[in-house]
């Protein structure tokens, strides 16, 4: 299962590196400086995919670190995404600035448009904890509210994003 993702990640990184290298060369940077800036660009945009990308408690070679690291396997992207959103909210002086919230808000909006509410970072985990603590089926209530406001199309788009509406357009995409 990891093989196709690995190959796609390599392709994405190589494509970004090639494009960045060409831009830096066109800007007149020498070869070494272009390579350094390209490496920095790829790590900044695609994140470093090594142990150094993990929270400190998960970097060790002992059993607790390995267990924590395993639990964090599918959270790296979400973690890096949130960090990049936090960095985007800083001003040129490095301090948090509400005026820079536009990047964060637009990013969240597009995530919801294409992936639905289910794609919001940590929403699923938050709903799990709320449902356990209060005993209220929040997911079902959200679905009911969306159906009451706009029927099944709104419920599908709200939960799974605009691509989920393909089932209403073509019978090929209808769930079995």
PDB file of C-alpha atoms in Angstrom:
ATOM      1  CA  UNK A   1       0.000   0.000   0.000  1.00  0.00           C
ATOM      2  CA  UNK A   2       2.835   2.419   0.764  1.00  0.00           C
ATOM      3  CA  UNK A   3       4.608   1.792  -2.558  1.00  0.00           C
ATOM      4  CA  UNK A   4       2.339   3.961  -4.780  1.00  0.00           C
ATOM      5  CA  UNK A   5       2.344   6.774  -2.214  1.00  0.00           C
ATOM      6  CA  UNK A   6       6.116   6.613  -1.980  1.00  0.00           C
ATOM      7  CA  UNK A   7       6.537   6.805  -5.754  1.00  0.00           C
ATOM      8  CA  UNK A   8       4.073   9.701  -5.992  1.00  0.00           C
ATOM      9  CA  UNK A   9       5.878  11.555  -3.203  1.00  0.00           C
ATOM     10  CA  UNK A  10       9.202  11.094  -5.001  1.00  0.00           C
ATOM     11  CA  UNK A  11       7.661  12.349  -8.260  1.00  0.00           C
ATOM     12  CA  UNK A  12       6.149  15.400  -6.515  1.00  0.00           C
ATOM     13  CA  UNK A  13       9.429  16.282  -4.821  1.00  0.00           C
ATOM     14  CA  UNK A  14      11.450  15.877  -8.018  1.00  0.00           C
ATOM     15  CA  UNK A  15       8.996  18.004  -9.996  1.00  0.00           C
ATOM     16  CA  UNK A  16       9.056  20.753  -7.368  1.00  0.00           C
ATOM     17  CA  UNK A  17      12.850  20.584  -7.147  1.00  0.00           C
ATOM     18  CA  UNK A  18      13.276  20.843 -10.911  1.00  0.00           C
ATOM     19  CA  UNK A  19      10.904  23.805 -11.151  1.00  0.00           C
ATOM     20  CA  UNK A  20      12.545  25.592  -8.213  1.00  0.00           C
ATOM     21  CA  UNK A  21      16.054  24.941  -9.569  1.00  0.00           C
ATOM     22  CA  UNK A  22      15.083  26.424 -12.941  1.00  0.00           C
ATOM     23  CA  UNK A  23      13.599  29.504 -11.264  1.00  0.00           C
ATOM     24  CA  UNK A  24      16.763  30.060  -9.199  1.00  0.00           C
ATOM     25  CA  UNK A  25      18.956  29.591 -12.268  1.00  0.00           C
ATOM     26  CA  UNK A  26      16.840  32.105 -14.218  1.00  0.00           C
ATOM     27  CA  UNK A  27      17.300  34.530 -11.323  1.00  0.00           C
ATOM     28  CA  UNK A  28      21.038  34.329 -11.968  1.00  0.00           C
ATOM     29  CA  UNK A  29      22.105  32.246  -8.979  1.00  0.00           C
ATOM     30  CA  UNK A  30      25.104  29.980  -9.457  1.00  0.00           C
ATOM     31  CA  UNK A  31      24.738  26.193  -9.434  1.00  0.00           C
ATOM     32  CA  UNK A  32      25.623  25.638  -5.747  1.00  0.00           C
ATOM     33  CA  UNK A  33      23.368  28.438  -4.502  1.00  0.00           C
ATOM     34  CA  UNK A  34      20.525  27.170  -6.716  1.00  0.00           C
ATOM     35  CA  UNK A  35      20.916  23.646  -5.294  1.00  0.00           C
ATOM     36  CA  UNK A  36      20.918  24.972  -1.717  1.00  0.00           C
ATOM     37  CA  UNK A  37      17.850  27.149  -2.312  1.00  0.00           C
ATOM     38  CA  UNK A  38      16.097  24.254  -4.082  1.00  0.00           C
ATOM     39  CA  UNK A  39      16.738  21.907  -1.145  1.00  0.00           C
ATOM     40  CA  UNK A  40      15.412  24.563   1.234  1.00  0.00           C
ATOM     41  CA  UNK A  41      12.338  25.101  -0.971  1.00  0.00           C
ATOM     42  CA  UNK A  42      11.488  21.373  -1.176  1.00  0.00           C
ATOM     43  CA  UNK A  43      11.898  20.886   2.580  1.00  0.00           C
ATOM     44  CA  UNK A  44       9.771  23.957   3.248  1.00  0.00           C
ATOM     45  CA  UNK A  45       6.967  22.975   0.857  1.00  0.00           C
ATOM     46  CA  UNK A  46       7.028  19.167   1.114  1.00  0.00           C
ATOM     47  CA  UNK A  47       8.473  18.918   4.609  1.00  0.00           C
ATOM     48  CA  UNK A  48      11.380  16.879   5.787  1.00  0.00           C
ATOM     49  CA  UNK A  49      10.348  13.214   5.871  1.00  0.00           C
ATOM     50  CA  UNK A  50      12.800  11.880   8.432  1.00  0.00           C
ATOM     51  CA  UNK A  51      12.940  11.349  12.181  1.00  0.00           C
ATOM     52  CA  UNK A  52      13.795  15.025  12.561  1.00  0.00           C
ATOM     53  CA  UNK A  53      10.260  15.760  11.388  1.00  0.00           C
ATOM     54  CA  UNK A  54       8.771  13.964  14.396  1.00  0.00           C
ATOM     55  CA  UNK A  55       8.050  15.519  17.781  1.00  0.00           C
ATOM     56  CA  UNK A  56      11.051  15.067  20.076  1.00  0.00           C
ATOM     57  CA  UNK A  57       9.512  12.271  22.182  1.00  0.00           C
ATOM     58  CA  UNK A  58       9.186  10.081  19.065  1.00  0.00           C
ATOM     59  CA  UNK A  59      12.746  10.404  17.733  1.00  0.00           C
ATOM     60  CA  UNK A  60      14.507   7.952  20.037  1.00  0.00           C
ATOM     61  CA  UNK A  61      15.322   4.323  19.414  1.00  0.00           C
ATOM     62  CA  UNK A  62      13.741   3.008  22.617  1.00  0.00           C
ATOM     63  CA  UNK A  63      10.433   1.137  22.754  1.00  0.00           C
ATOM     64  CA  UNK A  64       8.270   4.065  24.020  1.00  0.00           C
ATOM     65  CA  UNK A  65       9.587   6.288  21.213  1.00  0.00           C
ATOM     66  CA  UNK A  66       8.867   3.601  18.623  1.00  0.00           C
ATOM     67  CA  UNK A  67       5.315   3.106  19.939  1.00  0.00           C
ATOM     68  CA  UNK A  68       4.632   6.836  19.970  1.00  0.00           C
ATOM     69  CA  UNK A  69       6.110   7.123  16.469  1.00  0.00           C
ATOM     70  CA  UNK A  70       3.859   4.345  15.191  1.00  0.00           C
ATOM     71  CA  UNK A  71       0.790   6.092  16.587  1.00  0.00           C
ATOM     72  CA  UNK A  72       1.899   9.256  14.776  1.00  0.00           C
ATOM     73  CA  UNK A  73       2.395   7.580  11.382  1.00  0.00           C
ATOM     74  CA  UNK A  74      -0.564   9.174   9.601  1.00  0.00           C
ATOM     75  CA  UNK A  75      -0.442  12.453  11.509  1.00  0.00           C
ATOM     76  CA  UNK A  76       2.781  13.883  10.051  1.00  0.00           C
ATOM     77  CA  UNK A  77       1.093  15.688   7.199  1.00  0.00           C
ATOM     78  CA  UNK A  78      -1.615  17.129   9.457  1.00  0.00           C
ATOM     79  CA  UNK A  79       1.021  18.259  11.943  1.00  0.00           C
ATOM     80  CA  UNK A  80       3.117  19.903   9.209  1.00  0.00           C
ATOM     81  CA  UNK A  81       0.071  21.468   7.622  1.00  0.00           C
ATOM     82  CA  UNK A  82      -0.983  23.071  10.904  1.00  0.00           C
ATOM     83  CA  UNK A  83       2.553  24.296  11.518  1.00  0.00           C
ATOM     84  CA  UNK A  84       2.644  25.886   8.059  1.00  0.00           C
ATOM     85  CA  UNK A  85      -0.682  27.582   8.791  1.00  0.00           C
ATOM     86  CA  UNK A  86       0.717  28.906  12.072  1.00  0.00           C
ATOM     87  CA  UNK A  87       3.803  30.213  10.263  1.00  0.00           C
ATOM     88  CA  UNK A  88       1.597  31.884   7.641  1.00  0.00           C
ATOM     89  CA  UNK A  89      -0.129  33.869  10.404  1.00  0.00           C
ATOM     90  CA  UNK A  90       3.110  35.547  11.422  1.00  0.00           C
ATOM     91  CA  UNK A  91       4.016  38.979  10.172  1.00  0.00           C
ATOM     92  CA  UNK A  92       7.380  39.997   8.763  1.00  0.00           C
ATOM     93  CA  UNK A  93       8.524  40.602  12.339  1.00  0.00           C
ATOM     94  CA  UNK A  94       7.788  36.950  13.212  1.00  0.00           C
ATOM     95  CA  UNK A  95       4.898  37.793  15.529  1.00  0.00           C
ATOM     96  CA  UNK A  96       1.309  36.591  15.226  1.00  0.00           C
ATOM     97  CA  UNK A  97      -0.818  39.044  13.271  1.00  0.00           C
ATOM     98  CA  UNK A  98      -4.590  38.711  12.735  1.00  0.00           C
ATOM     99  CA  UNK A  99      -4.242  40.384   9.340  1.00  0.00           C
ATOM    100  CA  UNK A 100      -2.447  37.276   8.125  1.00  0.00           C
ATOM    101  CA  UNK A 101      -5.429  35.010   8.881  1.00  0.00           C
ATOM    102  CA  UNK A 102      -6.547  35.169   5.236  1.00  0.00           C
ATOM    103  CA  UNK A 103      -4.195  32.347   4.179  1.00  0.00           C
ATOM    104  CA  UNK A 104      -5.448  30.114   6.986  1.00  0.00           C
ATOM    105  CA  UNK A 105      -9.125  30.905   6.342  1.00  0.00           C
ATOM    106  CA  UNK A 106      -8.860  30.410   2.568  1.00  0.00           C
ATOM    107  CA  UNK A 107      -6.970  27.157   3.086  1.00  0.00           C
ATOM    108  CA  UNK A 108      -9.615  25.795   5.481  1.00  0.00           C
ATOM    109  CA  UNK A 109     -12.398  26.902   3.127  1.00  0.00           C
ATOM    110  CA  UNK A 110     -10.882  25.071   0.134  1.00  0.00           C
ATOM    111  CA  UNK A 111     -10.266  21.984   2.229  1.00  0.00           C
ATOM    112  CA  UNK A 112     -13.965  21.914   3.152  1.00  0.00           C
ATOM    113  CA  UNK A 113     -15.068  22.574  -0.444  1.00  0.00           C
ATOM    114  CA  UNK A 114     -13.053  19.689  -1.855  1.00  0.00           C
ATOM    115  CA  UNK A 115     -12.912  17.310   1.105  1.00  0.00           C
ATOM    116  CA  UNK A 116     -15.957  18.205   3.181  1.00  0.00           C
ATOM    117  CA  UNK A 117     -16.010  18.765   6.917  1.00  0.00           C
ATOM    118  CA  UNK A 118     -14.503  15.313   7.401  1.00  0.00           C
ATOM    119  CA  UNK A 119     -11.238  16.615   5.935  1.00  0.00           C
ATOM    120  CA  UNK A 120     -10.700  19.384   8.488  1.00  0.00           C
ATOM    121  CA  UNK A 121      -7.561  18.684  10.528  1.00  0.00           C
ATOM    122  CA  UNK A 122      -8.309  16.864  13.778  1.00  0.00           C
ATOM    123  CA  UNK A 123     -12.105  17.313  13.450  1.00  0.00           C
ATOM    124  CA  UNK A 124     -12.656  13.561  13.443  1.00  0.00           C
ATOM    125  CA  UNK A 125     -10.548  13.150  16.595  1.00  0.00           C
ATOM    126  CA  UNK A 126     -12.356  16.035  18.278  1.00  0.00           C
ATOM    127  CA  UNK A 127     -15.777  14.594  17.431  1.00  0.00           C
ATOM    128  CA  UNK A 128     -14.689  11.179  18.769  1.00  0.00           C
ATOM    129  CA  UNK A 129     -13.734  12.712  22.100  1.00  0.00           C
ATOM    130  CA  UNK A 130     -16.879  14.860  22.308  1.00  0.00           C
ATOM    131  CA  UNK A 131     -19.117  11.884  21.515  1.00  0.00           C
ATOM    132  CA  UNK A 132     -17.396   9.766  24.167  1.00  0.00           C
ATOM    133  CA  UNK A 133     -17.508  12.506  26.792  1.00  0.00           C
ATOM    134  CA  UNK A 134     -21.035  13.832  26.254  1.00  0.00           C
ATOM    135  CA  UNK A 135     -22.654  10.755  24.698  1.00  0.00           C
ATOM    136  CA  UNK A 136     -24.108  12.887  21.909  1.00  0.00           C
ATOM    137  CA  UNK A 137     -23.869  11.564  18.316  1.00  0.00           C
ATOM    138  CA  UNK A 138     -22.525  14.811  16.806  1.00  0.00           C
ATOM    139  CA  UNK A 139     -21.801  13.306  13.389  1.00  0.00           C
ATOM    140  CA  UNK A 140     -25.399  12.103  13.049  1.00  0.00           C
ATOM    141  CA  UNK A 141     -26.688  15.504  14.195  1.00  0.00           C
ATOM    142  CA  UNK A 142     -24.511  17.291  11.637  1.00  0.00           C
ATOM    143  CA  UNK A 143     -25.766  14.989   8.874  1.00  0.00           C
ATOM    144  CA  UNK A 144     -29.396  15.515   9.951  1.00  0.00           C
ATOM    145  CA  UNK A 145     -28.936  19.299   9.972  1.00  0.00           C
ATOM    146  CA  UNK A 146     -27.407  19.283   6.483  1.00  0.00           C
ATOM    147  CA  UNK A 147     -30.205  17.063   5.114  1.00  0.00           C
ATOM    148  CA  UNK A 148     -32.855  19.336   6.647  1.00  0.00           C
ATOM    149  CA  UNK A 149     -31.222  22.434   5.097  1.00  0.00           C
ATOM    150  CA  UNK A 150     -30.535  21.127   1.597  1.00  0.00           C
ATOM    151  CA  UNK A 151     -31.364  17.480   1.260  1.00  0.00           C
ATOM    152  CA  UNK A 152     -29.012  14.635   0.410  1.00  0.00           C
ATOM    153  CA  UNK A 153     -26.797  16.682  -1.990  1.00  0.00           C
ATOM    154  CA  UNK A 154     -25.925  19.199   0.743  1.00  0.00           C
ATOM    155  CA  UNK A 155     -25.320  16.410   3.232  1.00  0.00           C
ATOM    156  CA  UNK A 156     -22.920  14.657   0.833  1.00  0.00           C
ATOM    157  CA  UNK A 157     -21.093  17.851  -0.114  1.00  0.00           C
ATOM    158  CA  UNK A 158     -20.926  19.001   3.488  1.00  0.00           C
ATOM    159  CA  UNK A 159     -19.494  15.764   4.789  1.00  0.00           C
ATOM    160  CA  UNK A 160     -17.392  14.537   1.848  1.00  0.00           C
ATOM    161  CA  UNK A 161     -16.901  17.648  -0.312  1.00  0.00           C
ATOM    162  CA  UNK A 162     -17.936  18.582  -3.827  1.00  0.00           C
ATOM    163  CA  UNK A 163     -16.496  15.417  -5.434  1.00  0.00           C
ATOM    164  CA  UNK A 164     -19.144  13.438  -3.523  1.00  0.00           C
ATOM    165  CA  UNK A 165     -21.788  15.135  -5.672  1.00  0.00           C
ATOM    166  CA  UNK A 166     -20.580  13.121  -8.666  1.00  0.00           C
ATOM    167  CA  UNK A 167     -23.047  10.425  -7.593  1.00  0.00           C
ATOM    168  CA  UNK A 168     -25.864  12.818  -8.513  1.00  0.00           C
ATOM    169  CA  UNK A 169     -24.333  13.584 -11.901  1.00  0.00           C
ATOM    170  CA  UNK A 170     -23.326  10.131 -13.124  1.00  0.00           C
ATOM    171  CA  UNK A 171     -24.551   6.673 -12.159  1.00  0.00           C
ATOM    172  CA  UNK A 172     -20.935   5.459 -12.455  1.00  0.00           C
ATOM    173  CA  UNK A 173     -20.113   7.239  -9.182  1.00  0.00           C
ATOM    174  CA  UNK A 174     -23.099   6.042  -7.152  1.00  0.00           C
ATOM    175  CA  UNK A 175     -22.072   4.154  -3.998  1.00  0.00           C
ATOM    176  CA  UNK A 176     -22.964   0.442  -4.000  1.00  0.00           C
TER     177      UNK A 176
END
